[in-house]
Amino acid sequence: MARDADENLVTRRVKLPKRVVERPLRQVGKRLLMALGVLVLTVLIVWLDRDGYHDNADGSVDLLDSIYYATVTLSTTGYGDIVPQSDSARLTNVLLITPLRVLFLIILVGTTLEVLTERTREEWRLNRWRAQVREHTVVVGFGTKGRSALLTLLATGLRKEQVVIVDPSSKVVEAANAEGFAGVIGDATRSDVLLRAELPKARQVIVATQRDDTAVLVTLTARQLNRGAKIVAAVREEENAPLLKQSGADAVITSASAAGRLLGLSVLSPSAGTVMEDLIQQGSGLDLVERPVRKSEVGRTVRETDDLVVSVLRGHRLLAYDHPKASPLELTDRLIVIVRAAPPEPAAP
């Protein structure tokens, strides 16, 4: 039972992105090799000057006595049964053995201190992240759908610090960490996992799980924790879309049907399929964006705007561009328009 509890705790931890300089096991191995090298050097120094040492047992110092003396000296044990008696041996202890003892302790104790310091630093980073994160985006499922949705948001200006990935696979979360995203390992249908992702403070939630039933449970849990967040979910089967909307999703995308329609459109007209693919891909060619009505456009018709208007969002009602009530435009309206994607700005030196 204790083992299962530990495994559950491990599988629901928060992992922040960090730059890994070296693998921990390799780093510890290098420290041990360095400590072994210091020990071998000390044994060699004592063995070469063995005539200057006195053993209270038999008076002479052999190789085993040199190893024994080097071990107890570097570990600061110092039983006193083997002592340097000549001036050269004592001078060697002062100038060589003592610095090697200090170096040996630094190597061993430094490794422990570094581990403790790393844990403290990681805990401090996690607490600071929890205090600062708000109005962020939670992506449940970092597969093809979740990654593509996130790339679209990043192309519109979303910063990586405002994204939290939730996925049951530790390898997926590690991959997300390598790309600069914070991640939570665990089952997103559990409220404690979503709480670790600070979902109650999130602005929007993207549900991109592999199974439709999982998407329904995640949406229900997310809506219960955050009543005001915008939840967008993806399902494979179109018959499950109404169930997701009843669970609290603001928008539901049927991935299988959408892909099928795009395939059919490409068969009928490859050029039309290319245009639709261009519209879906954010940041290149033509983009489909939502923007507010400008003051200069208030009172005008849809056709008198500078951009190509597809729909008008008035309150909670979506009006087509040719709807009689779409014109004239009001200040509180929002427009769904097709615009030319702006070229990427050159990076600052």
Short mmCIF file of C-alpha atoms in Angstrom, two decimals:
data_model
loop_
_atom_site.label_atom_id
_atom_site.label_comp_id
_atom_site.label_asym_id
_atom_site.label_seq_id
_atom_site.Cartn_x
_atom_site.Cartn_y
_atom_site.Cartn_z
CA MET A 1 0.00 0.00 0.00
CA ALA A 2 2.81 2.39 0.88
CA ARG A 3 4.53 1.65 -2.41
CA ASP A 4 1.33 2.37 -4.37
CA ALA A 5 0.89 5.65 -2.50
CA ASP A 6 4.46 6.68 -3.35
CA GLU A 7 3.92 5.82 -7.02
CA ASN A 8 0.68 7.84 -7.11
CA LEU A 9 2.49 10.79 -5.56
CA VAL A 10 5.26 10.58 -8.13
CA THR A 11 2.83 10.34 -11.03
CA ARG A 12 1.01 13.54 -10.00
CA ARG A 13 3.90 15.91 -9.44
CA VAL A 14 4.55 19.24 -11.09
CA LYS A 15 7.64 19.53 -13.28
CA LEU A 16 8.94 22.93 -14.31
CA PRO A 17 11.16 23.38 -17.36
CA LYS A 18 14.84 23.51 -16.54
CA ARG A 19 18.16 23.26 -18.28
CA VAL A 20 19.80 19.95 -17.49
CA VAL A 21 23.55 20.30 -17.66
CA GLU A 22 24.46 16.71 -16.89
CA ARG A 23 22.79 13.49 -15.86
CA PRO A 24 22.71 13.05 -12.05
CA LEU A 25 24.13 9.53 -12.09
CA ARG A 26 26.97 10.59 -14.33
CA GLN A 27 27.67 13.57 -12.09
CA VAL A 28 27.73 11.39 -8.95
CA GLY A 29 29.97 8.87 -10.74
CA LYS A 30 32.45 11.59 -11.61
CA ARG A 31 32.48 12.74 -7.98
CA LEU A 32 33.20 9.21 -6.79
CA LEU A 33 36.01 8.80 -9.30
CA MET A 34 37.51 12.08 -8.11
CA ALA A 35 37.32 10.92 -4.48
CA LEU A 36 38.91 7.59 -5.43
CA GLY A 37 41.67 9.47 -7.24
CA VAL A 38 42.39 11.56 -4.13
CA LEU A 39 42.52 8.36 -2.06
CA VAL A 40 44.93 6.63 -4.47
CA LEU A 41 47.19 9.72 -4.54
CA THR A 42 47.27 9.82 -0.73
CA VAL A 43 48.14 6.12 -0.56
CA LEU A 44 50.97 6.67 -3.05
CA ILE A 45 52.36 9.60 -1.05
CA VAL A 46 52.34 7.61 2.21
CA TRP A 47 53.81 4.52 0.54
CA LEU A 48 56.71 6.45 -0.98
CA ASP A 49 57.53 7.98 2.41
CA ARG A 50 56.68 4.87 4.46
CA ASP A 51 60.01 4.94 6.31
CA GLY A 52 58.95 8.18 7.99
CA TYR A 53 55.86 6.55 9.56
CA HIS A 54 55.65 4.35 12.66
CA ASP A 55 53.09 1.62 13.23
CA ASN A 56 52.43 0.88 16.89
CA ALA A 57 51.61 -2.74 15.99
CA ASP A 58 54.84 -3.88 14.32
CA GLY A 59 56.81 -0.69 13.75
CA SER A 60 56.86 -0.90 9.91
CA VAL A 61 54.37 0.38 7.32
CA ASP A 62 53.52 -1.75 4.30
CA LEU A 63 51.09 -1.18 1.42
CA LEU A 64 48.03 -2.27 3.40
CA ASP A 65 49.07 0.06 6.24
CA SER A 66 49.41 2.89 3.72
CA ILE A 67 45.88 2.27 2.43
CA TYR A 68 44.59 2.07 6.00
CA TYR A 69 46.34 5.28 7.06
CA ALA A 70 45.14 7.17 3.97
CA THR A 71 41.54 6.04 4.53
CA VAL A 72 41.32 7.01 8.21
CA THR A 73 43.20 10.26 7.57
CA LEU A 74 41.02 11.45 4.68
CA SER A 75 37.87 10.55 6.60
CA THR A 76 39.21 12.55 9.61
CA THR A 77 38.89 9.47 11.83
CA GLY A 78 42.56 9.38 12.95
CA TYR A 79 42.97 6.45 15.36
CA GLY A 80 46.62 7.34 16.08
CA ASP A 81 48.02 3.82 15.64
CA ILE A 82 50.07 4.93 12.62
CA VAL A 83 51.79 8.30 13.00
CA PRO A 84 54.38 10.27 11.02
CA GLN A 85 57.61 10.43 13.02
CA SER A 86 60.18 11.90 10.61
CA ASP A 87 60.32 15.57 9.68
CA SER A 88 59.72 14.81 6.00
CA ALA A 89 56.60 12.74 6.79
CA ARG A 90 55.20 15.48 9.02
CA LEU A 91 55.96 18.14 6.40
CA THR A 92 54.27 15.98 3.77
CA ASN A 93 51.19 15.71 5.99
CA VAL A 94 51.05 19.47 6.39
CA LEU A 95 51.62 20.39 2.74
CA LEU A 96 50.00 17.49 0.88
CA ILE A 97 47.91 15.19 3.06
CA THR A 98 45.92 18.01 4.73
CA PRO A 99 44.90 19.70 1.41
CA LEU A 100 43.95 16.29 0.03
CA ARG A 101 41.83 15.65 3.12
CA VAL A 102 40.01 18.95 2.61
CA LEU A 103 39.50 18.17 -1.09
CA PHE A 104 38.18 14.70 -0.25
CA LEU A 105 35.62 16.14 2.17
CA ILE A 106 34.57 18.82 -0.31
CA ILE A 107 33.94 16.18 -2.97
CA LEU A 108 31.84 13.91 -0.75
CA VAL A 109 30.08 16.50 1.38
CA GLY A 110 29.66 18.83 -1.61
CA THR A 111 27.67 16.16 -3.45
CA THR A 112 25.22 15.86 -0.56
CA LEU A 113 24.96 19.61 -0.18
CA GLU A 114 24.36 20.03 -3.89
CA VAL A 115 21.51 17.52 -3.79
CA LEU A 116 19.92 19.30 -0.83
CA THR A 117 20.45 22.68 -2.45
CA GLU A 118 18.88 21.47 -5.70
CA ARG A 119 15.83 20.20 -3.81
CA THR A 120 15.49 23.49 -1.95
CA ARG A 121 15.90 25.48 -5.16
CA GLU A 122 13.32 23.34 -6.98
CA GLU A 123 10.86 23.73 -4.11
CA TRP A 124 11.39 27.48 -4.13
CA ARG A 125 10.86 27.66 -7.90
CA LEU A 126 7.65 25.63 -7.58
CA ASN A 127 6.27 27.86 -4.81
CA ARG A 128 7.13 30.99 -6.78
CA TRP A 129 5.51 29.52 -9.91
CA ARG A 130 2.32 28.73 -7.99
CA ALA A 131 2.19 32.28 -6.64
CA GLN A 132 2.73 33.93 -10.03
CA VAL A 133 0.80 31.74 -12.46
CA ARG A 134 -2.67 33.04 -13.34
CA GLU A 135 -4.72 33.68 -16.46
CA HIS A 136 -2.77 30.84 -18.07
CA THR A 137 -3.67 28.11 -20.54
CA VAL A 138 -4.00 24.48 -19.45
CA VAL A 139 -3.51 21.90 -22.21
CA VAL A 140 -4.76 18.43 -21.29
CA GLY A 141 -3.05 15.97 -23.59
CA PHE A 142 0.16 16.88 -25.40
CA GLY A 143 -0.32 14.68 -28.43
CA THR A 144 -0.78 15.75 -32.02
CA LYS A 145 -3.99 17.70 -31.33
CA GLY A 146 -2.78 19.39 -28.19
CA ARG A 147 0.58 20.30 -29.68
CA SER A 148 -1.00 21.73 -32.85
CA ALA A 149 -3.49 23.80 -30.84
CA LEU A 150 -0.68 25.13 -28.67
CA LEU A 151 1.46 26.06 -31.68
CA THR A 152 -1.48 28.07 -33.02
CA LEU A 153 -1.79 29.96 -29.73
CA LEU A 154 1.95 30.59 -29.58
CA ALA A 155 1.80 32.06 -33.08
CA THR A 156 -0.73 34.63 -31.82
CA GLY A 157 1.54 35.84 -29.01
CA LEU A 158 0.95 33.43 -26.13
CA ARG A 159 4.10 33.06 -24.00
CA LYS A 160 5.40 29.66 -22.95
CA GLU A 161 5.35 30.76 -19.31
CA GLN A 162 1.55 30.98 -19.59
CA VAL A 163 1.11 27.32 -20.55
CA VAL A 164 0.75 24.23 -18.34
CA ILE A 165 0.72 20.75 -19.87
CA VAL A 166 -1.19 17.94 -18.17
CA ASP A 167 -0.49 14.40 -19.36
CA PRO A 168 -0.33 10.96 -17.69
CA SER A 169 2.94 10.10 -19.43
CA SER A 170 6.14 11.25 -17.74
CA LYS A 171 8.00 11.10 -21.06
CA VAL A 172 5.48 13.45 -22.66
CA VAL A 173 5.81 15.93 -19.79
CA GLU A 174 9.60 15.72 -19.99
CA ALA A 175 9.37 16.51 -23.71
CA ALA A 176 7.14 19.48 -22.86
CA ASN A 177 9.69 20.62 -20.26
CA ALA A 178 12.42 20.44 -22.88
CA GLU A 179 10.37 22.81 -25.04
CA GLY A 180 9.99 25.28 -22.16
CA PHE A 181 6.53 24.38 -20.79
CA ALA A 182 5.57 23.57 -17.22
CA GLY A 183 3.93 20.18 -16.87
CA VAL A 184 1.90 18.07 -14.47
CA ILE A 185 2.12 14.28 -14.59
CA GLY A 186 -1.19 12.61 -13.80
CA ASP A 187 -4.74 11.70 -14.80
CA ALA A 188 -6.59 14.92 -15.67
CA THR A 189 -9.94 13.37 -14.70
CA ARG A 190 -8.84 13.74 -11.06
CA SER A 191 -9.44 17.12 -9.48
CA ASP A 192 -6.19 17.02 -7.47
CA VAL A 193 -4.18 16.77 -10.69
CA LEU A 194 -5.94 19.79 -12.21
CA LEU A 195 -5.44 21.67 -8.94
CA ARG A 196 -1.70 21.07 -9.28
CA ALA A 197 -1.97 22.73 -12.69
CA GLU A 198 -3.62 25.72 -10.95
CA LEU A 199 -6.70 25.28 -13.15
CA PRO A 200 -8.95 27.43 -10.89
CA LYS A 201 -6.78 30.41 -11.91
CA ALA A 202 -6.61 29.45 -15.62
CA ARG A 203 -8.09 31.56 -18.39
CA GLN A 204 -8.65 28.82 -20.93
CA VAL A 205 -8.48 25.04 -21.08
CA ILE A 206 -7.77 22.87 -24.12
CA VAL A 207 -8.94 19.27 -23.79
CA ALA A 208 -7.15 17.14 -26.37
CA THR A 209 -7.29 13.63 -24.95
CA GLN A 210 -7.17 10.42 -26.95
CA ARG A 211 -10.57 9.10 -25.79
CA ASP A 212 -13.96 10.82 -25.92
CA ASP A 213 -15.08 9.50 -22.52
CA THR A 214 -11.90 10.88 -20.97
CA ALA A 215 -12.58 14.25 -22.60
CA VAL A 216 -16.06 14.32 -21.05
CA LEU A 217 -14.75 13.57 -17.55
CA VAL A 218 -11.94 16.12 -17.89
CA THR A 219 -14.40 18.78 -19.07
CA LEU A 220 -16.76 18.08 -16.18
CA THR A 221 -13.95 18.29 -13.64
CA ALA A 222 -12.47 21.43 -15.19
CA ARG A 223 -15.84 23.20 -15.30
CA GLN A 224 -16.46 22.31 -11.67
CA LEU A 225 -13.11 23.82 -10.63
CA ASN A 226 -13.36 26.92 -12.83
CA ARG A 227 -16.73 28.35 -13.82
CA GLY A 228 -15.35 31.22 -15.86
CA ALA A 229 -12.62 29.57 -17.93
CA LYS A 230 -13.08 29.04 -21.65
CA ILE A 231 -13.00 25.31 -22.34
CA VAL A 232 -12.40 23.98 -25.84
CA ALA A 233 -12.48 20.21 -26.33
CA ALA A 234 -11.83 17.80 -29.16
CA VAL A 235 -13.71 14.56 -29.78
CA ARG A 236 -13.31 11.81 -32.33
CA GLU A 237 -16.98 10.98 -32.87
CA GLU A 238 -19.50 13.67 -33.77
CA GLU A 239 -22.25 12.01 -31.70
CA ASN A 240 -20.27 12.80 -28.52
CA ALA A 241 -20.09 16.55 -29.21
CA PRO A 242 -23.48 17.38 -27.56
CA LEU A 243 -22.42 15.44 -24.47
CA LEU A 244 -19.25 17.51 -24.19
CA LYS A 245 -21.22 20.74 -24.52
CA GLN A 246 -23.53 19.59 -21.76
CA SER A 247 -20.45 18.86 -19.65
CA GLY A 248 -19.42 22.50 -19.85
CA ALA A 249 -17.34 22.90 -23.01
CA ASP A 250 -17.69 26.26 -24.75
CA ALA A 251 -16.60 24.83 -28.10
CA VAL A 252 -16.27 21.27 -29.36
CA ILE A 253 -14.20 20.26 -32.38
CA THR A 254 -14.87 16.92 -34.03
CA SER A 255 -11.46 15.88 -35.22
CA ALA A 256 -12.51 12.90 -37.33
CA SER A 257 -15.34 14.74 -39.10
CA ALA A 258 -13.23 17.86 -39.66
CA ALA A 259 -10.44 15.82 -41.19
CA GLY A 260 -12.93 13.92 -43.33
CA ARG A 261 -14.53 17.12 -44.64
CA LEU A 262 -11.13 18.54 -45.48
CA LEU A 263 -10.27 15.35 -47.34
CA GLY A 264 -13.53 15.48 -49.29
CA LEU A 265 -13.02 19.16 -50.12
CA SER A 266 -9.51 18.41 -51.37
CA VAL A 267 -10.86 15.67 -53.62
CA LEU A 268 -13.49 17.97 -55.13
CA SER A 269 -11.13 20.95 -55.36
CA PRO A 270 -7.46 20.62 -54.41
CA SER A 271 -7.09 24.40 -54.55
CA ALA A 272 -9.96 24.91 -52.09
CA GLY A 273 -8.40 22.31 -49.81
CA THR A 274 -5.11 24.17 -49.96
CA VAL A 275 -6.83 27.43 -49.02
CA MET A 276 -8.58 25.77 -46.05
CA GLU A 277 -5.30 24.25 -44.92
CA ASP A 278 -3.71 27.69 -45.15
CA LEU A 279 -6.48 29.22 -43.05
CA ILE A 280 -6.11 26.55 -40.40
CA GLN A 281 -2.34 26.99 -40.19
CA GLN A 282 -1.73 30.11 -38.13
CA GLY A 283 1.08 32.51 -38.93
CA SER A 284 1.53 31.89 -42.66
CA GLY A 285 -0.39 32.93 -45.77
CA LEU A 286 -3.98 33.75 -44.84
CA ASP A 287 -5.18 33.67 -41.23
CA LEU A 288 -8.68 33.48 -39.81
CA VAL A 289 -8.75 35.79 -36.77
CA GLU A 290 -11.25 37.45 -34.46
CA ARG A 291 -10.96 41.16 -33.77
CA PRO A 292 -13.12 43.96 -32.34
CA VAL A 293 -14.88 46.51 -34.48
CA ARG A 294 -12.83 49.67 -34.96
CA LYS A 295 -14.41 53.05 -34.19
CA SER A 296 -14.09 54.03 -37.84
CA GLU A 297 -16.15 50.98 -38.84
CA VAL A 298 -19.11 51.65 -36.53
CA GLY A 299 -22.27 52.24 -38.59
CA ARG A 300 -20.80 50.79 -41.76
CA THR A 301 -21.84 47.63 -43.52
CA VAL A 302 -19.85 44.41 -43.49
CA ARG A 303 -18.61 45.01 -47.05
CA GLU A 304 -17.25 48.47 -46.17
CA THR A 305 -14.63 47.16 -43.75
CA ASP A 306 -10.95 46.94 -44.62
CA ASP A 307 -10.77 43.16 -44.07
CA LEU A 308 -12.71 40.27 -45.57
CA VAL A 309 -15.43 39.60 -42.97
CA VAL A 310 -16.72 36.04 -42.61
CA SER A 311 -19.03 36.43 -39.61
CA VAL A 312 -20.12 38.98 -37.01
CA LEU A 313 -20.25 38.04 -33.35
CA ARG A 314 -22.93 40.14 -31.63
CA GLY A 315 -23.31 39.17 -27.99
CA HIS A 316 -23.69 35.40 -27.99
CA ARG A 317 -25.09 35.31 -31.53
CA LEU A 318 -22.93 34.52 -34.56
CA LEU A 319 -24.23 36.19 -37.74
CA ALA A 320 -23.07 35.33 -41.24
CA TYR A 321 -21.60 38.13 -43.34
CA ASP A 322 -24.73 38.23 -45.54
CA HIS A 323 -27.22 38.15 -42.65
CA PRO A 324 -29.61 41.13 -42.78
CA LYS A 325 -28.90 42.01 -39.15
CA ALA A 326 -25.09 41.86 -39.54
CA SER A 327 -25.06 45.44 -40.88
CA PRO A 328 -24.64 48.13 -39.71
CA LEU A 329 -21.76 47.24 -37.39
CA GLU A 330 -21.93 48.12 -33.70
CA LEU A 331 -19.09 49.09 -31.38
CA THR A 332 -19.57 45.99 -29.21
CA ASP A 333 -19.43 43.60 -32.18
CA ARG A 334 -16.50 41.31 -32.92
CA LEU A 335 -15.58 40.32 -36.45
CA ILE A 336 -14.30 37.01 -37.79
CA VAL A 337 -12.08 38.10 -40.67
CA ILE A 338 -9.55 36.70 -43.11
CA VAL A 339 -6.29 38.66 -43.07
CA ARG A 340 -2.85 38.29 -44.56
CA ALA A 341 -0.45 36.83 -41.98
CA ALA A 342 2.12 39.36 -40.86
CA PRO A 343 5.74 38.37 -41.55
CA PRO A 344 7.70 37.44 -38.43
CA GLU A 345 9.58 40.31 -36.84
CA PRO A 346 13.38 40.06 -36.87
CA ALA A 347 14.87 38.99 -33.57
CA ALA A 348 16.38 41.77 -31.49
CA PRO A 349 20.18 41.65 -31.24
#
